[in-house]
Amino acid sequence: MLSRFSNLSHKRILHIADLLLEDDDDGSAEDRYDGKAGAQATELTYSGEQAIFNLSRTSTFLYKFLSSYLFRNITLRNSAKSGQAVQYLCSTSQIANIKTLHFKGKTPAKEEEDFRTFESIFPAEVNDILSNLSRFPCLATLIIDFDVEDHWTEVFYDLWRFDTSEGEEEIKKAEEQKLWRALIKKTLEAISTTCSDSVRDFVFKQYPILPNSVLGSVPFNEWLGKLESFRFELYGRCSIGQQTDALGVMNRRFHMTPQFPTYFDKLDYYFLDAIRNVTRLAIVGDEQGVIGRTFWPPARFPLRTTHVPKLKELELGYFSIQADLLDFLVAHSSTLEHLIFNNSFLECTQNSESSCVAPGTWKSWFQDYASQGPRALQRVTFLPYRETGGPLYCSKEFNLSIKQSQFDVERKAEMKKHRMFLYGMIEPECGTLVWLNHIITQRLLEEDLDGWYELMAVVTRNRERVKGEWILDASGDVSNVRHG
């Protein structure tokens, strides 16, 4: 059996590994080492990675050959044991196989005795890893993920400040007194000091929307300036408990916190001014923290026309589609190739207690964008609607996920390339997103598609032109091919 595996070609083995990973959610794994000399214990969370691990143990040849799969994604937690595990891995030849490092920063809950000091939530071993990322020669992607749910009480208090601002001294004081704020500061401080030049992709997940003394600093901005891909996922939701509706029924309501729009007023200072070399950008909110001009309280649109001059791919999650966005897209017409809408919506206004009015339509927005001649645009994607979790303040008789599923079935049955375009409203009392059933249903298969097809005609022409340029340049230097 082992000899049969050994006789397989390298290409065949890699094909087997790819098949095993096909069903993984994100292809990641948690590889843990106990730090003892020569001893290692590997816990693999996903079935595909586990299958590869089992296969690699059948022979020394396969273990050596499949190492690039086994160790490409490493998870680091803010515990001494996890830090020691990765330190041990760094002392082996497997360090060259690590392409992605995912740091999961668990914030301290009050009832946890192990999290009483800063050393307990950010051990020296973890600081050693994050402060010396240059030791990973092939590290390409860094993911920072804070689990703020475990320390909800203090997070809630800081987010729900009606003065909506913290001075420089107040920020430093909070980072000295509150462990979860100190964890965020030290993490950002560490990664911006000696990060490997090979790191080009940065993912920021579940970031609590609060000021931080590291954001905007020279070392952090210099590090951001080296990135080619930046994904920013906000932690925007905040519950204020139970409220009684008109029928006397208790409903859980969510309010967007006052800190959310205040934070977005400084998003350019924190990130966008510095990411000059980024070609792929994603900014994602949620139902309780939508992104756009009409916040409660108001906040300006975060993207300026001068931001991200080399942008090729843009994903907008829970964005309120407004004129400011069109101005930004037009300014990047010569570079932007792929536009992704992730639960983004055209915002409507409420003119009475029972009716909402759309000041514009997706049709007009598509037509306006197409008329501006986005000459580099080759793809526009509307991701299927997906709830971010938690109860929503929305129409009880309308389940948007079910509507999406029904629409997909009908579309496939009719062999039509239709899309479901979302309309929403910012709830005036809470500042959260309300999906508008009647407008979405009304527009589902009607005039919005006309505008969509006009934009797709532009996309098709761009694709054909780019394809022709590649063909014309086939006999020359492909590095000189123009895209847009």
XYZ file of C-alpha atoms in Angstrom:
484
model
C 0.000 0.000 0.000
C 2.713 2.446 0.989
C 4.774 1.640 -2.075
C 1.751 2.346 -4.268
C 1.450 5.832 -2.738
C 5.176 6.380 -3.171
C 4.885 5.583 -6.871
C 2.245 8.261 -7.442
C 3.404 11.322 -9.314
C 3.665 14.608 -7.429
C 0.886 16.043 -9.584
C -1.404 13.127 -8.707
C -0.802 13.495 -4.971
C -1.532 17.211 -5.096
C -4.743 16.457 -6.991
C -5.806 14.058 -4.231
C -5.091 16.721 -1.615
C -7.162 19.279 -3.527
C -10.093 16.856 -3.680
C -9.892 16.246 0.057
C -10.060 19.987 0.714
C -12.980 20.651 -1.648
C -15.688 20.549 1.034
C -13.900 22.593 3.677
C -15.590 25.841 4.699
C -12.410 27.882 4.565
C -9.616 25.348 4.223
C -8.109 26.321 7.545
C -6.819 24.107 10.306
C -5.638 24.443 13.839
C -2.193 22.940 14.232
C -1.080 22.727 17.835
C 2.292 21.658 19.177
C 2.874 20.973 22.847
C 6.326 22.572 22.817
C 8.129 19.507 24.192
C 11.294 18.440 22.422
C 10.349 16.438 19.372
C 6.785 15.826 20.533
C 3.845 17.157 18.600
C 0.084 16.779 18.707
C -2.032 17.996 15.829
C -5.700 18.796 16.190
C -7.301 19.426 12.814
C -10.735 20.969 12.862
C -11.950 20.304 9.321
C -12.538 16.906 7.746
C -10.505 17.624 4.610
C -7.440 18.636 6.593
C -7.912 15.620 8.853
C -8.005 13.336 5.807
C -4.755 14.815 4.502
C -3.183 14.421 7.935
C -4.217 10.750 8.055
C -2.902 10.211 4.543
C 0.426 11.847 5.397
C 0.943 9.416 8.282
C 0.935 6.404 5.974
C 4.516 7.035 4.884
C 7.469 9.332 5.414
C 7.367 10.216 1.731
C 3.765 11.422 1.880
C 4.306 13.305 5.138
C 7.187 15.209 3.620
C 5.349 15.865 0.392
C 2.030 16.935 1.981
C 3.609 19.215 4.576
C 2.795 22.224 2.429
C -0.904 21.412 2.924
C -0.720 20.436 6.576
C 1.038 23.562 7.779
C -0.090 26.253 5.360
C -2.778 27.651 7.733
C -1.843 28.046 11.402
C -4.091 29.286 14.210
C -2.515 31.140 17.137
C -4.550 31.806 20.277
C -3.650 34.210 23.065
C -2.543 31.529 25.497
C 0.918 30.427 26.593
C 0.297 26.879 25.347
C -0.651 28.052 21.867
C 2.316 30.434 21.746
C 4.709 27.652 22.736
C 3.213 25.423 20.059
C 3.866 27.918 17.285
C 7.322 28.695 18.697
C 8.152 25.008 18.413
C 6.889 24.962 14.843
C 9.144 27.928 14.063
C 12.138 25.839 15.101
C 11.374 23.234 12.431
C 11.621 23.255 8.660
C 7.811 23.496 8.473
C 8.005 27.240 9.065
C 8.636 27.659 5.343
C 5.226 26.095 4.582
C 3.181 28.572 6.627
C 1.219 30.887 4.338
C -1.556 32.080 6.692
C -1.428 32.955 10.390
C -4.804 33.388 12.096
C -4.612 35.059 15.505
C -7.758 34.522 17.586
C -7.652 36.929 20.499
C -10.042 35.709 23.152
C -11.035 38.599 25.410
C -11.379 37.954 29.145
C -14.748 37.271 30.721
C -15.045 38.404 34.324
C -15.750 34.947 35.677
C -12.575 33.478 34.190
C -9.859 33.236 36.834
C -7.175 32.621 34.221
C -7.678 36.086 32.731
C -6.797 38.442 35.579
C -3.578 40.066 34.368
C -2.290 41.365 31.071
C 0.285 38.571 30.951
C -2.556 36.058 31.135
C -4.384 37.442 28.084
C -1.265 38.286 26.052
C 1.519 35.903 27.142
C 5.153 36.576 26.298
C 5.146 33.591 23.916
C 2.307 35.120 21.877
C 3.957 38.533 21.849
C 7.158 36.866 20.622
C 5.298 35.382 17.644
C 3.364 38.495 16.635
C 6.332 40.822 17.172
C 8.595 38.736 14.947
C 6.477 37.818 11.948
C 9.518 38.383 9.753
C 10.733 34.957 10.873
C 8.028 33.416 8.627
C 9.684 33.596 5.196
C 6.569 32.736 3.161
C 3.798 34.247 5.297
C 1.341 35.923 2.908
C -1.884 36.383 4.911
C -2.439 37.640 8.450
C -5.874 37.374 10.097
C -6.607 39.176 13.371
C -9.857 38.124 15.047
C -11.088 39.431 18.421
C -13.788 37.518 20.277
C -15.343 40.411 22.162
C -18.492 38.475 23.124
C -16.709 37.005 26.157
C -16.276 40.413 27.694
C -19.609 41.874 26.633
C -20.354 44.071 29.672
C -17.332 46.345 29.321
C -17.473 46.332 25.517
C -21.129 47.355 25.691
C -20.339 50.184 28.125
C -17.573 51.627 25.963
C -19.587 51.343 22.754
C -22.693 52.954 24.235
C -21.162 56.347 25.060
C -23.320 59.275 24.102
C -20.424 61.738 24.207
C -19.098 59.578 21.306
C -15.500 60.605 21.760
C -12.400 59.758 23.747
C -9.414 62.047 24.024
C -5.847 60.820 23.613
C -5.259 60.601 27.355
C -8.597 58.889 27.906
C -7.739 56.258 25.302
C -4.389 55.517 26.938
C -6.033 55.301 30.358
C -8.626 52.829 29.052
C -5.867 50.684 27.532
C -4.094 50.589 30.887
C -7.166 49.758 32.958
C -9.193 47.450 30.701
C -7.597 44.186 29.682
C -9.571 43.729 26.468
C -8.567 47.219 25.270
C -4.945 46.452 26.173
C -5.118 43.196 24.195
C -6.176 45.032 21.036
C -3.501 47.699 21.476
C -0.668 45.218 22.084
C -1.744 43.034 19.165
C -1.697 45.924 16.688
C 1.535 47.210 18.177
C 3.175 43.813 17.752
C 2.189 43.161 14.140
C 3.251 46.619 12.967
C 6.800 46.402 14.343
C 8.601 43.646 12.446
C 6.015 42.146 10.120
C 7.404 40.123 7.241
C 7.637 41.915 3.913
C 5.984 38.848 2.401
C 2.665 39.651 4.152
C 0.410 41.235 1.565
C -3.083 40.260 2.786
C -4.546 41.531 6.059
C -7.962 40.511 7.435
C -9.394 42.354 10.447
C -12.393 40.466 11.874
C -14.832 41.445 14.631
C -13.027 44.679 15.330
C -14.780 46.648 18.115
C -15.401 50.137 16.775
C -13.419 52.071 19.351
C -10.387 54.363 19.063
C -6.983 52.856 19.625
C -3.655 54.537 20.310
C -1.881 52.460 17.640
C -4.228 53.347 14.772
C -2.831 56.261 12.812
C 0.671 55.848 14.224
C 3.665 55.995 11.878
C 4.733 52.313 12.292
C 1.189 51.037 11.744
C 0.635 53.267 8.707
C 3.953 52.195 7.188
C 2.914 48.571 7.569
C -0.521 49.254 6.024
C 1.243 50.921 3.112
C 2.875 47.607 2.152
C -0.404 45.674 1.876
C -2.036 44.600 -1.373
C -5.264 43.239 0.152
C -7.210 44.585 3.136
C -10.464 43.186 4.563
C -12.150 45.029 7.419
C -15.120 43.358 9.178
C -16.775 45.492 11.835
C -18.344 44.487 15.092
C -21.281 46.892 15.068
C -24.185 45.310 16.892
C -25.303 46.301 20.347
C -28.508 45.193 22.086
C -30.348 47.449 24.512
C -32.593 44.694 25.851
C -36.343 44.145 25.648
C -38.948 46.622 24.446
C -42.731 46.305 24.186
C -44.353 46.814 20.791
C -47.791 48.308 20.069
C -49.498 44.968 20.774
C -47.818 44.562 24.128
C -45.424 41.880 22.860
C -41.867 41.925 24.180
C -39.350 42.112 21.336
C -35.600 42.272 21.463
C -34.399 45.406 19.731
C -30.966 46.331 18.488
C -29.651 49.869 18.378
C -26.606 50.948 16.456
C -24.233 52.359 19.035
C -23.299 56.067 18.949
C -19.639 55.026 18.608
C -20.286 53.405 15.210
C -20.750 56.568 13.079
C -18.138 58.407 15.137
C -15.631 55.694 14.302
C -16.416 55.972 10.604
C -15.692 59.677 10.659
C -12.074 58.670 11.367
C -11.842 55.605 9.140
C -9.695 57.470 6.636
C -7.248 58.476 9.371
C -7.189 54.968 10.852
C -6.820 52.964 7.624
C -7.841 54.366 4.249
C -5.238 57.129 3.947
C -2.453 54.584 4.455
C -3.454 51.687 2.154
C -1.987 53.249 -0.980
C -0.894 49.967 -2.593
C -4.011 47.909 -1.882
C -5.629 46.373 -4.961
C -8.323 44.343 -3.124
C -10.447 46.079 -0.491
C -13.436 44.810 1.517
C -15.384 46.803 4.110
C -18.172 44.827 5.770
C -20.724 45.882 8.388
C -23.887 44.108 9.561
C -27.609 44.696 10.135
C -26.896 46.618 13.309
C -24.066 48.626 11.793
C -24.712 49.586 8.173
C -22.254 51.739 6.260
C -23.232 54.934 4.469
C -24.117 58.580 4.982
C -27.492 58.288 6.730
C -26.452 57.031 10.134
C -28.084 57.669 13.447
C -26.460 59.971 14.326
C -25.242 61.101 10.876
C -21.772 60.205 9.616
C -20.050 60.910 6.353
C -19.301 58.366 3.647
C -15.882 56.809 4.452
C -14.422 56.403 0.939
C -12.981 59.423 -0.854
C -12.155 59.524 -4.559
C -8.436 59.803 -3.747
C -8.370 56.659 -1.599
C -6.881 53.347 -2.807
C -5.620 54.567 -6.215
C -4.599 51.060 -7.379
C -7.920 49.392 -6.502
C -8.912 46.413 -8.679
C -11.462 44.594 -6.491
C -13.960 46.155 -4.066
C -16.403 44.336 -1.764
C -19.067 46.358 0.042
C -20.928 44.630 2.876
C -24.086 46.235 4.262
C -23.428 49.450 2.386
C -26.117 52.033 1.785
C -25.788 52.696 -1.944
C -25.601 56.467 -2.464
C -24.211 59.044 -4.874
C -20.922 59.194 -2.956
C -20.238 55.568 -3.870
C -20.797 56.274 -7.556
C -18.316 59.159 -7.380
C -15.745 56.820 -5.837
C -16.313 54.114 -8.474
C -16.075 56.587 -11.344
C -12.781 57.887 -9.951
C -11.439 54.306 -10.166
C -12.831 53.522 -13.622
C -9.380 52.886 -15.055
C -8.401 50.273 -12.425
C -11.517 48.657 -10.856
C -12.144 45.230 -12.409
C -14.451 43.489 -9.915
C -17.259 44.999 -7.808
C -18.914 42.835 -5.127
C -22.154 43.672 -3.299
C -22.560 41.734 -0.054
C -26.037 42.434 1.417
C -25.722 46.018 0.245
C -28.940 47.891 -0.422
C -30.521 50.941 -1.982
C -31.759 53.084 0.865
C -35.385 54.188 1.067
C -36.984 56.888 3.191
C -40.117 56.729 5.314
C -42.757 59.329 4.397
C -45.417 58.085 6.827
C -45.908 55.446 9.504
C -46.951 52.839 6.959
C -45.138 53.587 3.724
C -41.583 53.912 2.471
C -40.381 55.592 -0.681
C -37.305 54.784 -2.736
C -35.723 58.084 -3.860
C -33.974 56.104 -6.569
C -33.888 52.597 -8.003
C -31.211 50.062 -8.772
C -32.140 50.580 -12.420
C -31.167 54.249 -12.327
C -28.014 53.493 -10.328
C -26.896 50.824 -12.816
C -27.613 53.171 -15.734
C -25.729 56.059 -14.130
C -22.710 53.840 -13.508
C -22.794 52.373 -17.024
C -23.019 55.850 -18.572
C -19.766 56.853 -16.852
C -17.867 54.235 -18.861
C -16.123 52.057 -16.229
C -13.555 50.880 -18.761
C -11.723 48.366 -16.520
C -14.844 46.707 -15.031
C -15.062 43.022 -15.984
C -17.254 41.560 -13.251
C -20.092 42.620 -10.910
C -21.158 40.157 -8.204
C -24.229 40.192 -5.962
C -23.612 37.660 -3.203
C -26.711 35.734 -2.016
C -28.374 37.262 1.017
C -27.012 35.817 4.244
C -27.979 36.788 7.774
C -25.149 37.785 10.080
C -26.903 36.261 13.078
C -28.981 37.577 15.922
C -32.618 38.689 15.932
C -33.380 41.457 13.467
C -35.744 44.356 13.694
C -37.612 43.713 10.462
C -40.952 42.691 9.015
C -42.126 39.481 10.709
C -44.005 38.236 7.643
C -40.923 38.445 5.464
C -37.964 36.116 5.668
C -35.349 37.371 3.230
C -33.386 34.113 3.282
C -36.499 32.181 2.214
C -37.229 34.752 -0.482
C -33.676 34.378 -1.791
C -34.032 30.568 -1.930
C -37.387 30.746 -3.720
C -36.021 33.245 -6.190
C -32.986 31.080 -6.962
C -35.221 28.060 -7.647
C -37.464 30.066 -9.972
C -34.490 31.585 -11.756
C -32.879 28.197 -12.403
C -36.185 26.691 -13.553
C -36.746 29.511 -16.039
C -33.071 29.520 -17.102
C -32.938 33.273 -16.520
C -29.980 35.264 -15.269
C -31.994 37.406 -12.884
C -30.710 38.958 -9.678
C -32.401 39.987 -6.444
C -31.550 43.586 -5.636
C -32.094 44.697 -2.056
C -33.939 47.737 -0.740
C -33.773 48.786 2.875
C -34.441 51.555 5.346
C -32.534 52.844 8.354
C -34.917 52.484 11.303
C -35.190 56.049 12.685
C -35.290 55.074 16.369
C -32.548 52.450 16.358
C -30.348 53.288 13.395
C -30.448 49.633 12.296
C -31.352 48.139 8.928
C -34.901 47.122 7.988
C -35.391 45.084 4.817
C -38.401 46.306 2.779
C -40.378 43.313 1.565
C -42.871 45.078 -0.679
C -40.283 47.064 -2.612
C -37.906 44.098 -3.039
C -40.789 41.938 -4.292
C -42.078 44.694 -6.580
C -38.683 45.252 -8.163
C -37.673 41.593 -8.227
C -38.313 40.822 -11.895
C -39.163 44.260 -13.233
C -37.339 47.376 -14.360
C -34.197 46.999 -12.230
C -33.109 44.239 -14.596
C -33.119 46.674 -17.515
C -30.477 48.772 -15.799
C -28.568 45.639 -14.816
C -28.398 44.493 -18.438
C -27.097 47.905 -19.521
C -24.245 47.636 -17.028
C -23.580 44.031 -18.081
C -23.270 45.179 -21.692
C -20.426 47.474 -20.619
C -18.814 44.618 -18.680
C -19.042 42.314 -21.706
C -17.401 44.871 -23.994
C -14.598 45.364 -21.482
C -13.981 41.611 -21.286
C -13.837 41.287 -25.054
C -11.449 44.230 -25.342
C -9.107 42.863 -22.669
C -9.205 39.414 -24.274
C -8.316 40.995 -27.606
C -5.403 42.872 -26.058
C -4.011 39.616 -24.674
C -4.308 37.965 -28.075
C -2.632 40.885 -29.855
C 0.196 40.865 -27.347
C 0.704 37.086 -27.432
C 3.807 37.388 -29.571
C 5.360 40.054 -27.394
C 5.964 40.777 -23.729
C 2.758 39.999 -21.797
C 3.955 42.155 -18.912
C 3.157 45.212 -21.041
C -0.485 44.282 -21.580
C -2.839 47.122 -20.685
C -5.935 46.341 -18.610
C -8.451 49.121 -19.087
